[in-house]
PDB file of C-alpha atoms in Angstrom:
ATOM      1  CA  MET H   1     -26.328  29.944  -9.371  1.00  0.00           C
ATOM      2  CA  SER H   2     -23.593  29.146  -6.947  1.00  0.00           C
ATOM      3  CA  THR H   3     -20.164  30.620  -6.994  1.00  0.00           C
ATOM      4  CA  PRO H   4     -17.226  28.315  -7.645  1.00  0.00           C
ATOM      5  CA  TRP H   5     -15.667  28.880  -4.224  1.00  0.00           C
ATOM      6  CA  GLN H   6     -18.700  27.815  -2.222  1.00  0.00           C
ATOM      7  CA  ALA H   7     -18.538  24.319  -0.878  1.00  0.00           C
ATOM      8  CA  ARG H   8     -21.140  21.904  -2.136  1.00  0.00           C
ATOM      9  CA  ARG H   9     -23.308  20.515   0.590  1.00  0.00           C
ATOM     10  CA  THR H  10     -24.354  16.919   0.576  1.00  0.00           C
ATOM     11  CA  SER H  11     -26.805  15.160   2.820  1.00  0.00           C
ATOM     12  CA  ARG H  12     -24.539  12.194   3.365  1.00  0.00           C
ATOM     13  CA  GLN H  13     -21.586  12.726   5.663  1.00  0.00           C
ATOM     14  CA  PRO H  14     -18.981   9.994   6.113  1.00  0.00           C
ATOM     15  CA  LEU H  15     -18.674   8.568   9.605  1.00  0.00           C
ATOM     16  CA  ALA H  16     -14.905   8.735   9.688  1.00  0.00           C
ATOM     17  CA  ALA H  17     -12.049   9.267   7.337  1.00  0.00           C
ATOM     18  CA  ARG H  18     -10.904   6.077   5.715  1.00  0.00           C
ATOM     19  CA  THR H  19      -7.685   4.718   6.972  1.00  0.00           C
ATOM     20  CA  VAL H  20      -4.987   3.343   4.785  1.00  0.00           C
ATOM     21  CA  ALA H  21      -3.680  -0.084   5.648  1.00  0.00           C
ATOM     22  CA  PRO H  22      -0.422   0.210   7.537  1.00  0.00           C
ATOM     23  CA  ARG H  23       2.638  -0.307   5.433  1.00  0.00           C
ATOM     24  CA  GLU H  24       4.889  -3.206   6.103  1.00  0.00           C
ATOM     25  CA  PRO H  25       7.976  -1.960   7.945  1.00  0.00           C
ATOM     26  CA  ALA H  26      11.162  -1.998   5.931  1.00  0.00           C
ATOM     27  CA  ASP H  27      13.447  -4.940   6.582  1.00  0.00           C
ATOM     28  CA  PRO H  28      17.018  -3.611   6.415  1.00  0.00           C
ATOM     29  CA  ALA H  29      18.519  -7.109   6.283  1.00  0.00           C
ATOM     30  CA  ARG H  30      16.397  -8.084   3.279  1.00  0.00           C
ATOM     31  CA  ILE H  31      17.269  -4.837   1.527  1.00  0.00           C
ATOM     32  CA  SER H  32      20.976  -5.472   2.140  1.00  0.00           C
ATOM     33  CA  ARG H  33      20.785  -9.026   0.806  1.00  0.00           C
ATOM     34  CA  ARG H  34      19.154  -7.760  -2.381  1.00  0.00           C
ATOM     35  CA  VAL H  35      21.754  -5.029  -2.820  1.00  0.00           C
ATOM     36  CA  VAL H  36      24.613  -7.484  -2.315  1.00  0.00           C
ATOM     37  CA  ARG H  37      23.114  -9.979  -4.787  1.00  0.00           C
ATOM     38  CA  ARG H  38      22.616  -7.289  -7.398  1.00  0.00           C
ATOM     39  CA  GLN H  39      26.182  -6.001  -6.969  1.00  0.00           C
ATOM     40  CA  ALA H  40      27.701  -9.493  -6.943  1.00  0.00           C
ATOM     41  CA  LYS H  41      25.895 -10.773 -10.028  1.00  0.00           C
ATOM     42  CA  GLY H  42      28.517 -11.640 -12.622  1.00  0.00           C
ATOM     43  CA  MET H  43      31.488 -11.263 -10.241  1.00  0.00           C
ATOM     44  CA  ASP H  44      34.167 -13.900 -10.027  1.00  0.00           C
ATOM     45  CA  ALA H  45      35.786 -15.116  -6.789  1.00  0.00           C
ATOM     46  CA  ALA H  46      38.532 -12.463  -6.814  1.00  0.00           C
ATOM     47  CA  ALA H  47      36.074  -9.587  -7.174  1.00  0.00           C
ATOM     48  CA  VAL H  48      33.838 -11.007  -4.428  1.00  0.00           C
ATOM     49  CA  THR H  49      36.848 -11.395  -2.117  1.00  0.00           C
ATOM     50  CA  HIS H  50      37.754  -7.755  -2.738  1.00  0.00           C
ATOM     51  CA  ALA H  51      34.168  -6.649  -2.009  1.00  0.00           C
ATOM     52  CA  LEU H  52      34.185  -8.775   1.169  1.00  0.00           C
ATOM     53  CA  LYS H  53      37.376  -7.030   2.347  1.00  0.00           C
ATOM     54  CA  GLU H  54      35.725  -3.650   1.772  1.00  0.00           C
ATOM     55  CA  ALA H  55      32.600  -4.736   3.661  1.00  0.00           C
ATOM     56  CA  ARG H  56      34.730  -5.900   6.595  1.00  0.00           C
ATOM     57  CA  PHE H  57      36.623  -2.586   6.571  1.00  0.00           C
ATOM     58  CA  TYR H  58      33.378  -0.586   6.684  1.00  0.00           C
ATOM     59  CA  ALA H  59      32.026  -2.858   9.435  1.00  0.00           C
ATOM     60  CA  ARG H  60      35.152  -2.178  11.538  1.00  0.00           C
ATOM     61  CA  GLN H  61      34.783   1.545  10.940  1.00  0.00           C
ATOM     62  CA  ALA H  62      31.122   1.450  11.906  1.00  0.00           C
ATOM     63  CA  SER H  63      31.867  -0.508  15.094  1.00  0.00           C
ATOM     64  CA  ARG H  64      33.829   2.492  16.369  1.00  0.00           C
ATOM     65  CA  HIS H  65      30.729   4.693  16.320  1.00  0.00           C
ATOM     66  CA  GLU H  66      27.953   4.043  18.787  1.00  0.00           C
ATOM     67  CA  ASP H  67      25.130   5.027  16.441  1.00  0.00           C
ATOM     68  CA  LEU H  68      26.441   2.828  13.598  1.00  0.00           C
ATOM     69  CA  ALA H  69      27.502  -0.200  15.665  1.00  0.00           C
ATOM     70  CA  ALA H  70      23.988  -1.625  15.831  1.00  0.00           C
ATOM     71  CA  ASP H  71      23.289  -1.129  12.118  1.00  0.00           C
ATOM     72  CA  GLU H  72      21.463  -4.266  11.040  1.00  0.00           C
ATOM     73  CA  ARG H  73      21.859  -3.454   7.380  1.00  0.00           C
ATOM     74  CA  GLN H  74      25.665  -3.346   7.592  1.00  0.00           C
ATOM     75  CA  ARG H  75      25.795  -6.734   9.364  1.00  0.00           C
ATOM     76  CA  ALA H  76      23.470  -8.295   6.789  1.00  0.00           C
ATOM     77  CA  GLU H  77      25.558  -6.895   3.957  1.00  0.00           C
ATOM     78  CA  LEU H  78      28.724  -8.354   5.456  1.00  0.00           C
ATOM     79  CA  ALA H  79      27.002 -11.726   5.959  1.00  0.00           C
ATOM     80  CA  GLY H  80      25.793 -11.650   2.350  1.00  0.00           C
ATOM     81  CA  TRP H  81      29.310 -11.060   0.994  1.00  0.00           C
ATOM     82  CA  GLU H  82      30.668 -13.835   3.237  1.00  0.00           C
ATOM     83  CA  GLN H  83      28.021 -16.260   1.964  1.00  0.00           C
ATOM     84  CA  ILE H  84      28.753 -15.432  -1.670  1.00  0.00           C
ATOM     85  CA  ASP H  85      32.484 -15.761  -1.030  1.00  0.00           C
ATOM     86  CA  GLN H  86      31.925 -19.245   0.419  1.00  0.00           C
ATOM     87  CA  LEU H  87      29.720 -20.271  -2.499  1.00  0.00           C
ATOM     88  CA  LEU H  88      32.302 -19.196  -5.069  1.00  0.00           C
ATOM     89  CA  ALA H  89      35.160 -20.768  -3.094  1.00  0.00           C
ATOM     90  CA  ALA H  90      33.333 -24.100  -3.305  1.00  0.00           C
ATOM     91  CA  ALA H  91      33.024 -23.789  -7.102  1.00  0.00           C
ATOM     92  CA  PRO H  92      36.265 -22.262  -8.440  1.00  0.00           C
ATOM     93  CA  GLY H  93      36.267 -20.652 -11.874  1.00  0.00           C
ATOM     94  CA  THR H  94      32.582 -19.639 -11.779  1.00  0.00           C
ATOM     95  CA  VAL H  95      30.848 -16.310 -11.519  1.00  0.00           C
ATOM     96  CA  TYR H  96      28.044 -15.497  -9.120  1.00  0.00           C
ATOM     97  CA  ASP H  97      24.532 -15.848 -10.486  1.00  0.00           C
ATOM     98  CA  PRO H  98      21.773 -15.684  -7.835  1.00  0.00           C
ATOM     99  CA  ASP H  99      19.361 -17.561 -10.092  1.00  0.00           C
ATOM    100  CA  THR H 100      21.381 -20.773  -9.762  1.00  0.00           C
ATOM    101  CA  TYR H 101      21.510 -21.065  -5.953  1.00  0.00           C
ATOM    102  CA  ASP H 102      18.763 -22.863  -4.040  1.00  0.00           C
ATOM    103  CA  VAL H 103      19.154 -20.703  -0.931  1.00  0.00           C
ATOM    104  CA  VAL H 104      18.458 -17.549  -2.908  1.00  0.00           C
ATOM    105  CA  GLN H 105      15.526 -19.116  -4.750  1.00  0.00           C
ATOM    106  CA  ALA H 106      13.984 -20.366  -1.487  1.00  0.00           C
ATOM    107  CA  GLU H 107      14.296 -16.914   0.069  1.00  0.00           C
ATOM    108  CA  LEU H 108      12.744 -15.256  -2.962  1.00  0.00           C
ATOM    109  CA  ALA H 109       9.891 -17.781  -2.937  1.00  0.00           C
ATOM    110  CA  THR H 110       9.258 -17.084   0.749  1.00  0.00           C
ATOM    111  CA  GLU H 111       9.190 -13.349   0.075  1.00  0.00           C
ATOM    112  CA  ALA H 112       6.775 -13.843  -2.825  1.00  0.00           C
ATOM    113  CA  THR H 113       4.462 -15.958  -0.659  1.00  0.00           C
ATOM    114  CA  ALA H 114       4.495 -13.353   2.103  1.00  0.00           C
ATOM    115  CA  ALA H 115       3.744 -10.600  -0.419  1.00  0.00           C
ATOM    116  CA  THR H 116       0.817 -12.594  -1.818  1.00  0.00           C
ATOM    117  CA  GLU H 117      -0.600 -13.159   1.664  1.00  0.00           C
ATOM    118  CA  GLN H 118      -0.210  -9.463   2.497  1.00  0.00           C
ATOM    119  CA  GLU H 119      -1.955  -8.496  -0.730  1.00  0.00           C
ATOM    120  CA  ALA H 120      -4.846 -10.856   0.034  1.00  0.00           C
ATOM    121  CA  ALA H 121      -5.200  -9.356   3.521  1.00  0.00           C
ATOM    122  CA  VAL H 122      -5.280  -5.833   2.067  1.00  0.00           C
ATOM    123  CA  ARG H 123      -7.922  -6.860  -0.495  1.00  0.00           C
ATOM    124  CA  GLU H 124     -10.045  -8.391   2.274  1.00  0.00           C
ATOM    125  CA  ALA H 125      -9.759  -5.223   4.372  1.00  0.00           C
ATOM    126  CA  GLN H 126     -10.776  -3.127   1.355  1.00  0.00           C
ATOM    127  CA  ARG H 127     -13.759  -5.409   0.722  1.00  0.00           C
ATOM    128  CA  ILE H 128     -14.870  -5.028   4.348  1.00  0.00           C
ATOM    129  CA  VAL H 129     -14.572  -1.239   4.148  1.00  0.00           C
ATOM    130  CA  ALA H 130     -16.596  -1.182   0.899  1.00  0.00           C
ATOM    131  CA  ARG H 131     -19.337  -3.361   2.428  1.00  0.00           C
ATOM    132  CA  ALA H 132     -19.359  -1.149   5.523  1.00  0.00           C
ATOM    133  CA  ASP H 133     -19.862   1.891   3.278  1.00  0.00           C
ATOM    134  CA  GLU H 134     -22.690   0.088   1.510  1.00  0.00           C
ATOM    135  CA  LEU H 135     -24.453  -0.839   4.753  1.00  0.00           C
ATOM    136  CA  GLN H 136     -23.963   2.669   6.150  1.00  0.00           C
ATOM    137  CA  THR H 137     -25.512   4.122   3.009  1.00  0.00           C
ATOM    138  CA  LEU H 138     -28.500   1.778   3.388  1.00  0.00           C
ATOM    139  CA  ARG H 139     -28.757   2.426   7.129  1.00  0.00           C
ATOM    140  CA  GLU H 140     -29.062   6.210   6.839  1.00  0.00           C
ATOM    141  CA  PRO H 141     -32.365   6.356   4.901  1.00  0.00           C
ATOM    142  CA  GLY H 142     -33.700   3.331   6.774  1.00  0.00           C
ATOM    143  CA  THR H 143     -33.575   0.827   3.923  1.00  0.00           C
ATOM    144  CA  LEU H 144     -31.163  -1.572   5.582  1.00  0.00           C
ATOM    145  CA  GLU H 145     -33.903  -4.193   5.980  1.00  0.00           C
ATOM    146  CA  HIS H 146     -33.979  -4.711   2.204  1.00  0.00           C
ATOM    147  CA  ALA H 147     -30.335  -5.801   2.020  1.00  0.00           C
ATOM    148  CA  GLU H 148     -29.349  -9.436   2.119  1.00  0.00           C
ATOM    149  CA  PRO H 149     -26.732 -10.412   4.707  1.00  0.00           C
ATOM    150  CA  ARG H 150     -23.451 -11.879   3.598  1.00  0.00           C
ATOM    151  CA  GLU H 151     -21.127 -14.321   5.257  1.00  0.00           C
ATOM    152  CA  SER H 152     -18.631 -11.741   6.512  1.00  0.00           C
ATOM    153  CA  ASP H 153     -21.055  -9.088   7.756  1.00  0.00           C
ATOM    154  CA  GLU H 154     -19.866  -9.622  11.331  1.00  0.00           C
ATOM    155  CA  ALA H 155     -16.475  -8.210  10.340  1.00  0.00           C
ATOM    156  CA  VAL H 156     -18.298  -5.355   8.628  1.00  0.00           C
ATOM    157  CA  ARG H 157     -20.231  -4.720  11.842  1.00  0.00           C
ATOM    158  CA  ASP H 158     -16.937  -4.453  13.692  1.00  0.00           C
ATOM    159  CA  GLU H 159     -15.694  -1.933  11.105  1.00  0.00           C
ATOM    160  CA  LEU H 160     -18.840   0.176  11.496  1.00  0.00           C
ATOM    161  CA  THR H 161     -18.495   0.039  15.284  1.00  0.00           C
ATOM    162  CA  ARG H 162     -14.883   1.153  15.025  1.00  0.00           C
ATOM    163  CA  ARG H 163     -15.919   4.082  12.856  1.00  0.00           C
ATOM    164  CA  ALA H 164     -18.994   5.379  14.652  1.00  0.00           C
ATOM    165  CA  GLY H 165     -19.517   3.612  17.935  1.00  0.00           C
ATOM    166  CA  PRO H 166     -22.007   1.215  19.483  1.00  0.00           C
ATOM    167  CA  TYR H 167     -25.187   2.939  18.215  1.00  0.00           C
ATOM    168  CA  VAL H 168     -24.411   1.705  14.691  1.00  0.00           C
ATOM    169  CA  GLN H 169     -23.575  -1.727  16.026  1.00  0.00           C
ATOM    170  CA  ALA H 170     -27.034  -1.967  17.595  1.00  0.00           C
ATOM    171  CA  ASP H 171     -28.705  -1.206  14.241  1.00  0.00           C
ATOM    172  CA  ILE H 172     -26.555  -3.720  12.384  1.00  0.00           C
ATOM    173  CA  ASP H 173     -27.040  -6.360  15.105  1.00  0.00           C
ATOM    174  CA  ALA H 174     -30.808  -5.947  14.877  1.00  0.00           C
ATOM    175  CA  TRP H 175     -30.641  -6.214  11.078  1.00  0.00           C
ATOM    176  CA  LEU H 176     -28.469  -9.329  11.257  1.00  0.00           C
ATOM    177  CA  ALA H 177     -30.916 -10.908  13.739  1.00  0.00           C
ATOM    178  CA  ARG H 178     -33.993 -10.151  11.570  1.00  0.00           C
ATOM    179  CA  ALA H 179     -32.502 -10.854   8.155  1.00  0.00           C
ATOM    180  CA  PRO H 180     -32.972 -14.353   6.780  1.00  0.00           C
ATOM    181  CA  ARG H 181     -29.760 -16.343   6.579  1.00  0.00           C
ATOM    182  CA  PRO H 182     -28.892 -17.877   3.232  1.00  0.00           C
ATOM    183  CA  LEU H 183     -28.830 -21.646   3.268  1.00  0.00           C
ATOM    184  CA  HIS H 184     -25.523 -21.781   1.418  1.00  0.00           C
ATOM    185  CA  PRO H 185     -22.692 -19.299   1.243  1.00  0.00           C
ATOM    186  CA  PRO H 186     -22.582 -17.201  -1.941  1.00  0.00           C
ATOM    187  CA  GLY H 187     -21.124 -19.068  -4.886  1.00  0.00           C
ATOM    188  CA  ARG H 188     -22.047 -22.521  -3.587  1.00  0.00           C
ATOM    189  CA  PRO H 189     -25.096 -24.526  -4.679  1.00  0.00           C
TER     190      PRO H 189
END
């Protein structure tokens, strides 16, 4: 019987620690636009004009300090208040509602499309890592020849090479050369 503090030993050792997909860097301008829209929602022209004056005051104060002068977020916030002020000046007697402006809707649609594309890229990277794990598991006991190749196994080969080096690539290249190619990609007749 083993003691609880002893490490369990397994025969299979991973080649390398899995890496997490890099996070998208924060966009200070986009964050500022969202903050301004949220704050301005329901404001009338007078309230927006007051908020614009405050934003200009803070921008002037920040311009006096070297470390704050290049603050992209502050400039985007000021530009957002100016844009809202212009929109409400063109339509007197209304309140700001971001859902009614085409510019805002187009920007939100662009952001949603970019997020969808990023999510698809992350899913594809995860699929490649999972297939690489599968092929590595088959490669270790020597049963790789029994696996059927898939359309994207070249990308998987690159992942295995990145993890362990060219000796794995040689095994996978030999397997890809010997394995019969399917006539049609998976899912197609």
